[in-house]
């Protein structure tokens, strides 16, 4: 048993899992509000990270200013996407909507590769100290920041839904669109807002990943990894998404540990979440916290 | 989708048989036969006219992708399920045929349908969640299938050769081996005609109507005595079968099957084909496939046209042609879904209807 490696991988799992949780949360946000399964979630991370990287390296803007501009950009981007592409599709069959998001993800991936290239680009260093010592473990500052940002975003989302007026309106829309409309909630605005928030939160996650590792087209895999997480947690549960993300992140790293120590199959950690996904779909399709759809005729 | 072709005045159908006929008029049948005859003449005509052999390979591509896309259209267009892992099944068919023909020594003529059956079995396994799931959840299950199968390809060295590409024997029949593209074109054409006839006839049968009923209103379908689980799983099997046939034809055309080209981007390409052609339209599938195969060529031509112009220099079009293609595929999907959701098949029907009544089309 290699304890050092195990602890390292568990810490890694929590960090990556928290990020999966954040992305899954923003995925579920869109699904809950507008019943759209967004296959372009990973590209939100990609776009956010590249835009921030570009501002920081090209114009030498300080990190927080660059971040703020990125977030404003993503806000506008999310709203524009909803209005231009997804609003005409309201009421269309679910296949069309899924396909549009798949098409969007292809466009964004191609466009990002076209503009920024295929190579991974590191962010300029942001922290003065590279690592801090916590309980005898050397942890990089970037990792700490990653967990802190993830937790902050989760707390922010919880506050938004529990206490704010718009969060309440969004929950009402998710519950029943017609009733929400009759109570004076503009469902259109809620949809646009859901996409905007989702884009912003994903972009933050994207920048965090960029700071921890580097920005590259591989970032969009987060959008795929989000599916095991949300299916595990339940497609329409925010809490479930966060927990699912954490579990998938831990699972990946535990699979990596088992693989490297005992099995030596190679690349097990990449594929393990998908086996879990199939198993959950077989035995408990509505996940840990999802609402069970009961059909009455 | 019922073929809403224009029926001449006075043609009343009085039997169910007449209503489900493939060719409503003699002209439409003759046109179809003529179309096939023209295709038969294509390789000879190409060599006479001195057309680059590259165009023949494009036609072969349309053939095998068309068969695979047909399977996807049965699943998505006719049964209303969605699959994001079709390319993995296509790849499985390719590897299966290569394995069966070169390692087990089965003649290629039998290896291709056998690969279809093997792929169908794999498709049924991944369709099993269909017993409990629908719509979205199934889509996500197929996404998992895509990654699991790709992982399997890279792991199973006995089956795929791992990092070394698997060898596929050339097609042979009665001791006569097909070596050139000119000859292989006929093999693909034969398979294409057989597969399209199979699919068309399937849609006229009870099972085909059951699939459409599941798509249109699954609750009503269930009440009418259609076993939902059976038909959902069956449509997965059918989709995988055609994907397997297409993949096998691909394998024997290429001669080697490597691990690349069966990823999710290829799956998206298949989805784009059926959306552009028209969901639930058998002939539309072929149109969509032709569109998607020729799209990169059109892009190539367009960028060649813009070479060394200021636009090209400013945007660096030439070196980034691969990404431009990616963007074009996505853009085509989105634009078709927003502006022409019924696809090219619908547009084609409108053109036909216009000329049928010309000059009194209103």
XYZ file of C-alpha atoms in Angstrom:
659
model
C 0.000 0.000 0.000
C 1.332 3.329 -0.993
C -0.243 5.667 1.543
C 1.404 8.777 0.199
C -0.063 8.207 -3.233
C -3.481 7.332 -1.838
C -3.698 10.532 0.201
C -2.459 12.557 -2.731
C -5.074 11.015 -5.011
C -7.861 11.499 -2.478
C -6.993 15.179 -2.159
C -6.883 15.342 -5.923
C -10.262 13.648 -6.066
C -11.845 16.213 -3.793
C -10.402 19.080 -5.831
C -11.449 17.692 -9.195
C -14.733 16.452 -7.747
C -15.589 19.894 -6.432
C -15.035 21.288 -9.912
C -17.156 18.543 -11.475
C -19.765 19.439 -8.877
C -19.723 23.082 -9.925
C -20.038 22.251 -13.621
C -22.734 19.669 -12.891
C -24.564 22.294 -10.834
C -24.626 24.727 -13.720
C -25.722 21.927 -16.054
C -28.604 21.030 -13.759
C -29.519 24.714 -13.478
C -30.236 24.877 -17.201
C -32.009 21.541 -17.200
C -34.215 22.466 -14.267
C -35.166 25.873 -15.573
C -35.653 25.160 -19.266
C -35.615 21.351 -19.701
C -32.658 21.590 -22.052
C -29.859 19.066 -21.793
C -26.846 21.144 -22.557
C -24.157 19.215 -24.384
C -22.194 22.445 -24.760
C -21.514 22.837 -21.036
C -17.864 21.892 -21.394
C -17.436 24.514 -24.095
C -18.579 27.193 -21.629
C -15.548 26.283 -19.523
C -13.387 26.358 -22.602
C -14.586 29.739 -23.798
C -14.384 31.321 -20.363
C -10.875 30.050 -19.773
C -9.591 31.112 -23.196
C -11.109 34.576 -22.978
C -9.609 35.146 -19.546
C -6.236 33.784 -20.661
C -6.276 36.027 -23.694
C -7.062 39.130 -21.630
C -4.368 38.281 -19.113
C -1.556 37.454 -21.510
C -2.313 39.789 -24.379
C -3.289 42.921 -22.461
C -1.478 42.194 -19.180
C -4.600 42.997 -17.187
C -4.448 42.103 -13.483
C -6.097 38.772 -12.736
C -9.210 39.993 -10.992
C -9.997 42.654 -13.584
C -9.544 40.104 -16.341
C -11.785 37.709 -14.484
C -14.463 40.358 -14.098
C -14.417 41.176 -17.819
C -14.602 37.460 -18.624
C -17.637 37.037 -16.412
C -19.432 39.977 -17.975
C -18.631 38.565 -21.387
C -19.973 35.144 -20.447
C -23.130 36.730 -19.029
C -23.823 38.427 -22.344
C -22.813 35.280 -24.196
C -25.205 33.073 -22.236
C -28.128 35.423 -22.723
C -27.375 35.841 -26.426
C -27.145 32.093 -26.923
C -30.479 31.552 -25.295
C -32.204 34.309 -27.250
C -30.703 33.601 -30.674
C -30.465 29.835 -30.754
C -32.610 28.259 -28.103
C -35.639 30.498 -27.975
C -36.829 29.538 -31.481
C -36.731 25.922 -30.356
C -39.100 26.224 -27.405
C -41.772 23.598 -27.889
C -39.725 21.577 -30.382
C -39.114 17.886 -29.675
C -36.389 17.037 -27.203
C -34.220 15.496 -29.929
C -33.990 18.802 -31.782
C -32.979 20.666 -28.660
C -30.328 18.109 -27.747
C -29.017 18.186 -31.284
C -28.786 21.958 -31.288
C -26.639 21.919 -28.177
C -24.464 19.209 -29.730
C -24.128 21.363 -32.839
C -23.226 24.365 -30.703
C -20.571 22.397 -28.885
C -19.012 21.403 -32.219
C -19.039 24.999 -33.410
C -17.467 26.331 -30.218
C -14.805 23.655 -30.134
C -13.861 24.334 -33.731
C -13.889 28.076 -33.227
C -11.726 27.919 -30.104
C -9.190 25.700 -31.856
C -9.200 28.062 -34.800
C -8.621 31.145 -32.697
C -6.333 29.832 -29.958
C -4.759 26.713 -31.424
C -4.384 23.214 -30.068
C -1.573 23.729 -27.584
C -2.065 23.942 -23.850
C -1.255 27.426 -22.561
C -0.400 28.127 -18.928
C -1.900 31.072 -17.078
C 0.549 33.683 -15.833
C 1.369 32.964 -12.176
C -1.191 34.462 -9.841
C -0.045 33.476 -6.379
C 3.173 34.609 -4.766
C 3.649 31.448 -2.728
C 3.502 28.259 -4.697
C 2.380 25.959 -1.917
C 1.288 26.013 1.717
C 1.776 23.460 4.433
C -1.427 22.152 5.989
C -1.182 19.379 8.591
C 2.096 18.238 7.155
C 0.770 18.030 3.593
C 2.228 20.274 0.964
C -0.731 21.663 -0.977
C -0.393 24.010 -3.899
C -2.034 27.363 -3.421
C -3.852 26.979 -6.728
C -5.511 23.803 -5.463
C -6.610 25.532 -2.295
C -8.011 28.390 -4.350
C -9.809 25.866 -6.537
C -11.581 24.270 -3.590
C -12.347 27.653 -2.041
C -13.834 28.983 -5.265
C -15.888 25.826 -5.742
C -17.267 26.039 -2.224
C -18.013 29.737 -2.644
C -19.923 29.088 -5.848
C -21.912 26.289 -4.275
C -22.764 28.497 -1.298
C -23.676 31.322 -3.639
C -25.967 29.065 -5.617
C -27.613 27.787 -2.441
C -28.213 31.354 -1.292
C -29.561 32.311 -4.711
C -32.170 29.584 -4.685
C -33.118 29.808 -1.029
C -33.231 33.539 -0.457
C -33.217 35.663 -3.586
C -36.311 36.723 -5.457
C -35.026 35.527 -8.809
C -33.975 32.192 -7.409
C -37.469 31.711 -6.110
C -38.887 32.663 -9.498
C -36.570 30.132 -11.118
C -37.708 27.397 -8.778
C -41.307 28.265 -9.531
C -40.605 28.058 -13.273
C -38.918 24.721 -12.829
C -41.928 23.463 -10.900
C -44.537 24.506 -13.430
C -44.079 27.001 -16.234
C -47.740 27.880 -16.668
C -48.375 28.530 -13.016
C -45.200 30.583 -12.831
C -46.374 32.632 -15.782
C -49.756 33.257 -14.206
C -47.982 34.554 -11.103
C -46.314 37.243 -13.169
C -42.953 35.587 -13.695
C -41.479 36.156 -17.124
C -40.509 32.640 -18.122
C -38.469 33.960 -21.042
C -36.328 36.049 -18.734
C -35.909 33.142 -16.373
C -34.652 30.953 -19.217
C -32.197 33.618 -20.304
C -31.071 34.094 -16.725
C -30.533 30.373 -16.232
C -28.293 30.247 -19.296
C -26.411 33.359 -18.202
C -25.755 32.076 -14.690
C -24.794 28.684 -16.000
C -22.349 30.182 -18.482
C -20.795 32.417 -15.829
C -20.416 29.672 -13.229
C -18.941 27.301 -15.814
C -16.536 29.993 -16.963
C -15.308 30.461 -13.401
C -14.721 26.728 -13.194
C -12.925 26.897 -16.531
C -10.609 29.680 -15.342
C -9.895 27.755 -12.142
C -8.931 24.657 -14.109
C -6.842 26.871 -16.369
C -4.968 28.331 -13.401
C -4.421 24.918 -11.790
C -3.338 23.114 -14.955
C -3.417 25.092 -18.163
C -5.924 26.076 -20.828
C -6.325 23.613 -23.671
C -9.079 22.167 -25.869
C -9.155 19.218 -23.449
C -11.124 21.416 -21.045
C -14.309 20.544 -22.846
C -14.116 16.982 -21.516
C -15.563 18.424 -18.312
C -18.787 18.750 -20.255
C -18.786 14.993 -20.869
C -17.702 14.046 -17.357
C -20.659 16.004 -16.101
C -23.066 13.304 -17.289
C -22.000 10.561 -14.885
C -22.129 13.154 -12.104
C -25.626 14.410 -12.828
C -27.047 10.954 -13.491
C -25.598 9.759 -10.197
C -27.040 12.719 -8.333
C -30.318 12.890 -10.200
C -30.839 15.004 -13.273
C -32.902 17.690 -11.583
C -31.247 18.007 -8.205
C -28.669 20.710 -7.499
C -27.531 19.036 -4.282
C -27.335 15.772 -6.163
C -25.183 17.363 -8.849
C -22.678 18.639 -6.289
C -22.523 15.300 -4.494
C -22.417 13.386 -7.758
C -19.516 15.528 -8.935
C -17.599 14.877 -5.737
C -18.234 11.142 -5.908
C -17.198 10.928 -9.563
C -14.051 12.935 -8.858
C -13.141 10.646 -5.949
C -14.063 7.565 -7.930
C -11.789 8.554 -10.797
C -8.852 8.939 -8.466
C -9.577 5.785 -6.518
C -9.821 3.925 -9.818
C -6.483 5.448 -10.742
C -5.002 4.233 -7.449
C -6.381 0.707 -7.777
C -5.218 0.631 -11.358
C -1.686 1.787 -10.708
C -1.189 -0.305 -7.560
C -2.947 -3.568 -8.307
C -4.490 -4.003 -11.725
C -2.142 -2.257 -14.154
C -4.750 -2.015 -16.874
C -3.951 1.565 -17.691
C -6.365 4.449 -18.193
C -8.958 2.924 -15.895
C -9.702 6.288 -14.335
C -10.883 7.731 -17.625
C -13.462 5.075 -18.283
C -14.620 4.125 -14.768
C -17.225 6.934 -14.540
C -18.962 5.646 -17.650
C -19.317 2.129 -16.260
C -20.769 3.677 -13.131
C -23.109 5.668 -15.350
C -24.419 2.548 -17.082
C -24.841 0.724 -13.764
C -26.774 3.598 -12.228
C -28.985 3.859 -15.282
C -29.753 0.165 -14.955
C -30.545 0.054 -11.252
C -31.535 3.550 -10.199
C -32.150 5.743 -13.243
C -33.396 8.730 -11.303
C -30.222 8.948 -9.279
C -29.745 9.675 -5.616
C -31.851 12.807 -5.350
C -33.746 13.110 -8.616
C -37.517 13.216 -8.702
C -39.019 10.009 -9.902
C -41.280 10.508 -12.880
C -44.462 8.654 -12.250
C -46.732 8.451 -15.238
C -50.441 8.223 -14.797
C -52.774 7.729 -17.671
C -43.033 9.469 -41.526
C -45.589 8.614 -44.143
C -44.389 9.425 -47.608
C -46.599 12.357 -48.431
C -45.813 12.271 -52.110
C -48.258 13.884 -54.438
C -50.841 11.452 -55.723
C -52.424 12.040 -59.135
C -56.116 12.943 -59.151
C -58.395 9.970 -59.356
C -55.905 7.572 -57.779
C -57.946 6.287 -54.878
C -56.433 3.594 -52.742
C -58.914 0.977 -51.740
C -56.701 -1.637 -50.119
C -54.103 -1.505 -47.345
C -51.664 -3.102 -49.733
C -52.033 -0.248 -52.171
C -51.627 2.238 -49.373
C -48.298 0.877 -48.185
C -46.808 0.366 -51.616
C -43.233 1.558 -51.998
C -43.782 3.173 -55.379
C -47.155 4.885 -55.638
C -46.865 5.374 -59.393
C -45.161 3.545 -62.226
C -43.080 6.646 -62.922
C -41.629 6.716 -59.423
C -40.635 3.062 -59.725
C -39.039 3.607 -63.110
C -37.193 6.633 -61.814
C -35.761 4.598 -58.950
C -34.613 1.861 -61.330
C -33.171 4.476 -63.650
C -31.315 6.029 -60.727
C -29.704 2.713 -59.854
C -28.794 2.107 -63.508
C -27.146 5.511 -63.707
C -25.139 4.657 -60.591
C -24.121 1.357 -62.166
C -22.741 3.273 -65.128
C -20.866 5.770 -62.964
C -17.424 4.052 -62.667
C -17.217 3.507 -66.418
C -18.441 7.002 -67.137
C -15.902 8.440 -64.711
C -13.020 6.652 -66.397
C -14.235 7.775 -69.831
C -14.640 11.350 -68.809
C -11.374 11.332 -66.956
C -12.893 12.339 -63.622
C -10.405 12.019 -60.792
C -10.732 8.615 -59.048
C -11.047 10.585 -55.817
C -14.695 11.247 -56.667
C -15.322 7.540 -56.820
C -13.934 7.109 -53.310
C -16.304 9.860 -52.213
C -19.228 7.933 -53.714
C -18.091 4.789 -51.899
C -17.924 6.811 -48.702
C -21.469 8.017 -49.248
C -22.423 4.363 -49.682
C -21.076 2.976 -46.437
C -21.829 6.030 -44.355
C -25.319 6.016 -45.871
C -25.950 2.472 -44.653
C -24.786 3.354 -41.144
C -26.811 6.567 -41.148
C -29.846 4.576 -42.238
C -29.558 2.564 -39.036
C -29.340 5.731 -37.009
C -32.374 7.108 -38.799
C -34.374 4.024 -37.841
C -33.411 4.639 -34.229
C -33.759 8.412 -34.111
C -36.140 9.283 -36.914
C -38.530 6.367 -36.730
C -38.386 5.299 -33.089
C -37.669 8.672 -31.523
C -34.706 7.510 -29.430
C -31.443 9.361 -29.631
C -28.004 7.841 -29.918
C -24.747 9.713 -29.460
C -22.615 6.625 -29.851
C -23.297 5.491 -33.387
C -19.692 5.813 -34.550
C -18.597 3.325 -31.896
C -20.956 0.743 -33.383
C -19.683 1.617 -36.849
C -16.181 0.987 -35.532
C -17.216 -2.243 -33.877
C -18.589 -3.475 -37.202
C -15.308 -2.595 -38.900
C -13.201 -4.431 -36.325
C -15.590 -7.372 -36.182
C -15.479 -7.892 -39.926
C -11.705 -7.539 -40.001
C -11.364 -10.011 -37.139
C -13.775 -12.562 -38.554
C -12.305 -12.429 -42.039
C -8.585 -12.372 -41.284
C -8.314 -14.242 -37.964
C -11.105 -16.778 -38.322
C -10.864 -17.141 -42.077
C -14.528 -16.514 -42.830
C -15.015 -15.387 -46.455
C -15.548 -11.637 -46.623
C -18.872 -12.096 -48.350
C -20.198 -13.701 -45.160
C -18.050 -11.674 -42.799
C -19.903 -8.441 -43.597
C -23.390 -9.614 -42.591
C -21.825 -11.513 -39.699
C -20.222 -8.289 -38.505
C -23.663 -6.690 -38.745
C -25.134 -9.406 -36.524
C -22.291 -9.142 -33.999
C -22.694 -5.382 -33.830
C -26.431 -5.812 -33.427
C -25.775 -8.025 -30.403
C -23.576 -5.318 -28.870
C -26.246 -2.748 -29.700
C -28.848 -4.832 -27.912
C -26.667 -4.938 -24.800
C -26.415 -1.154 -24.741
C -30.097 -0.896 -25.623
C -30.993 -2.893 -22.534
C -31.333 0.188 -20.338
C -34.198 0.977 -22.725
C -36.244 -1.419 -20.641
C -36.427 1.215 -17.957
C -35.385 4.461 -19.553
C -36.494 6.797 -22.227
C -35.505 9.940 -24.067
C -32.785 11.723 -22.347
C -31.563 8.966 -20.132
C -31.159 6.700 -23.113
C -29.196 9.378 -24.925
C -26.796 9.507 -22.014
C -26.531 5.712 -21.962
C -25.430 5.787 -25.603
C -22.851 8.427 -24.723
C -21.437 5.985 -22.183
C -21.540 3.254 -24.844
C -19.427 5.448 -27.093
C -16.666 5.817 -24.520
C -16.824 2.256 -23.243
C -16.558 0.801 -26.752
C -13.683 3.128 -27.660
C -11.904 2.033 -24.501
C -12.599 -1.570 -25.440
C -11.045 -1.042 -28.884
C -7.832 0.230 -27.350
C -7.700 -2.583 -24.777
C -8.767 -5.691 -26.659
C -5.604 -6.452 -28.587
C -6.801 -9.923 -29.596
C -9.749 -8.299 -31.338
C -8.537 -4.988 -32.694
C -4.785 -5.345 -32.654
C -4.479 -2.579 -30.054
C -2.043 0.019 -31.332
C -1.322 -1.968 -34.498
C -4.110 -1.508 -37.037
C -6.199 -4.601 -37.747
C -5.953 -6.016 -41.254
C -9.102 -6.560 -43.267
C -9.072 -8.967 -46.191
C -10.183 -7.575 -49.554
C -13.678 -8.477 -50.682
C -13.889 -11.653 -52.731
C -16.677 -13.665 -54.281
C -16.394 -17.101 -55.966
C -12.631 -16.850 -55.893
C -12.692 -13.465 -57.596
C -11.027 -10.786 -55.481
C -12.095 -7.168 -55.618
C -9.048 -4.945 -55.564
C -9.848 -1.619 -57.171
C -12.287 1.069 -56.145
C -14.145 0.653 -59.448
C -15.089 -2.878 -58.474
C -15.643 -2.136 -54.812
C -18.120 0.538 -55.839
C -20.466 -2.200 -57.071
C -20.125 -4.115 -53.806
C -21.111 -1.046 -51.835
C -23.901 -0.238 -54.268
C -25.332 -3.736 -53.935
C -25.266 -3.532 -50.157
C -26.760 -0.057 -50.267
C -29.692 -1.151 -52.418
C -30.317 -4.237 -50.296
C -30.132 -2.284 -47.019
C -32.430 0.462 -48.256
C -34.929 -2.082 -49.554
C -34.759 -3.874 -46.208
C -35.393 -0.674 -44.285
C -38.208 0.463 -46.581
C -39.934 -2.865 -46.280
C -39.404 -2.948 -42.547
C -41.252 0.329 -42.260
C -44.219 -1.121 -44.137
C -44.506 -4.066 -41.769
C -46.204 -4.334 -38.399
C -42.868 -3.934 -36.626
C -42.052 -0.772 -38.546
C -45.411 0.767 -37.747
C -44.900 -0.205 -34.114
C -41.612 1.723 -34.084
C -43.336 4.805 -35.485
C -46.125 4.439 -32.930
C -43.553 4.336 -30.128
C -42.094 7.568 -31.465
C -45.379 9.408 -31.932
C -47.009 8.612 -28.621
C -45.510 5.872 -26.563
C -48.367 5.743 -24.068
C -50.959 5.198 -26.791
C -48.664 2.681 -28.401
C -48.421 0.742 -25.178
C -52.173 0.819 -24.759
C -52.579 -0.568 -28.271
C -50.551 -3.559 -27.225
C -47.102 -2.605 -28.434
C -44.371 -3.863 -26.176
C -42.348 -0.703 -25.569
C -39.291 -2.415 -24.141
C -39.154 -4.855 -27.015
C -39.391 -2.220 -29.707
C -37.024 0.251 -28.080
C -34.401 -2.443 -27.651
C -35.105 -3.767 -31.132
C -34.525 -0.385 -32.688
C -31.159 -0.217 -30.946
C -30.316 -3.612 -32.366
C -31.396 -2.549 -35.871
C -29.424 0.673 -35.689
C -26.335 -1.222 -34.603
C -26.891 -3.828 -37.346
C -26.795 -1.258 -40.124
C -23.900 0.522 -38.446
C -22.057 -2.790 -38.380
C -22.672 -3.413 -42.083
C -21.501 0.097 -42.910
C -18.449 -0.326 -40.722
C -17.601 -3.670 -42.300
C -17.799 -2.165 -45.801
C -15.540 0.636 -44.589
C -13.045 -1.878 -43.224
C -12.791 -3.906 -46.432
C -12.455 -0.759 -48.478
C -9.616 0.594 -46.343
C -7.852 -2.722 -45.892
C -6.723 -1.720 -42.401
C -8.768 -0.569 -39.434
C -7.024 1.625 -36.929
C -8.377 2.855 -33.652
C -9.014 6.328 -34.921
C -12.064 7.872 -36.517
C -14.725 6.252 -34.347
C -14.898 9.022 -31.771
C -17.750 11.191 -30.692
C -17.129 13.686 -33.509
C -17.932 10.939 -36.006
C -21.092 10.136 -34.038
C -22.090 13.764 -34.327
C -21.428 13.548 -38.064
C -23.882 10.649 -38.331
C -26.493 12.633 -36.428
C -25.890 15.579 -38.713
C -26.447 13.356 -41.746
C -29.888 12.253 -40.673
C -30.956 15.675 -39.479
C -29.951 17.301 -42.719
C -31.493 14.525 -44.748
C -34.671 14.487 -42.743
C -35.542 12.499 -39.622
C -37.776 9.602 -40.524
C -37.086 9.712 -44.238
C -35.285 6.787 -45.823
C -34.258 8.514 -49.030
C -33.466 11.642 -47.018
C -30.789 9.656 -45.201
C -28.901 9.251 -48.452
C -29.282 12.925 -49.327
C -28.019 13.947 -45.900
C -25.080 11.577 -46.141
C -24.160 12.938 -49.561
C -24.417 16.468 -48.168
C -22.156 15.748 -45.216
C -19.582 13.852 -47.278
C -19.442 16.614 -49.872
C -19.405 19.446 -47.314
C -15.671 19.136 -46.563
C -14.999 19.100 -50.311
C -17.025 22.267 -50.703
C -15.054 23.837 -47.844
C -11.830 22.802 -49.495
C -12.946 24.346 -52.764
C -14.065 27.535 -51.045
C -10.806 28.030 -49.188
C -8.876 27.254 -52.375
C -10.910 29.964 -54.041
C -9.973 32.430 -51.304
C -6.311 31.494 -51.305
C -3.951 34.450 -50.940
C -6.803 36.934 -50.738
C -6.815 39.354 -47.787
C -9.584 37.306 -46.157
C -7.408 34.217 -46.216
C -4.392 36.055 -44.873
C -6.321 37.721 -42.082
C -8.163 34.625 -40.906
C -5.558 31.963 -41.731
C -8.141 29.791 -43.425
C -5.848 27.269 -45.117
C -3.920 25.969 -42.118
C -7.084 25.757 -40.054
C -9.261 23.920 -42.539
C -9.845 21.031 -40.117
C -11.340 23.376 -37.535
C -13.355 25.177 -40.174
C -14.897 21.859 -41.145
C -15.776 21.223 -37.528
C -17.440 24.626 -37.317
C -19.266 24.009 -40.591
C -20.663 20.693 -39.351
C -21.979 22.283 -36.167
C -23.317 25.285 -38.014
C -25.130 23.131 -40.544
C -26.772 21.141 -37.729
C -27.936 24.252 -35.902
C -29.151 26.080 -39.003
C -31.051 23.086 -40.339
C -32.739 22.504 -36.998
C -33.840 26.111 -36.754
C -34.789 26.812 -40.368
C -35.450 23.448 -42.022
C -36.238 20.911 -39.305
C -37.689 18.416 -41.790
C -34.483 18.302 -43.747
C -33.601 17.952 -47.392
C -36.224 15.239 -47.952
C -38.945 17.778 -47.221
C -37.397 20.344 -49.553
C -37.133 17.662 -52.254
C -40.812 16.779 -51.884
C -41.706 20.446 -52.273
C -39.641 20.743 -55.433
C -41.293 17.640 -56.843
C -44.739 18.918 -55.967
C -43.976 22.243 -57.606
C -42.936 20.679 -60.906
C -45.727 18.160 -60.865
C -48.309 20.908 -61.076
C -46.216 23.311 -63.117
C -47.252 25.862 -64.388
C -50.337 25.850 -62.171
C -48.625 25.310 -58.861
C -51.008 27.423 -56.834
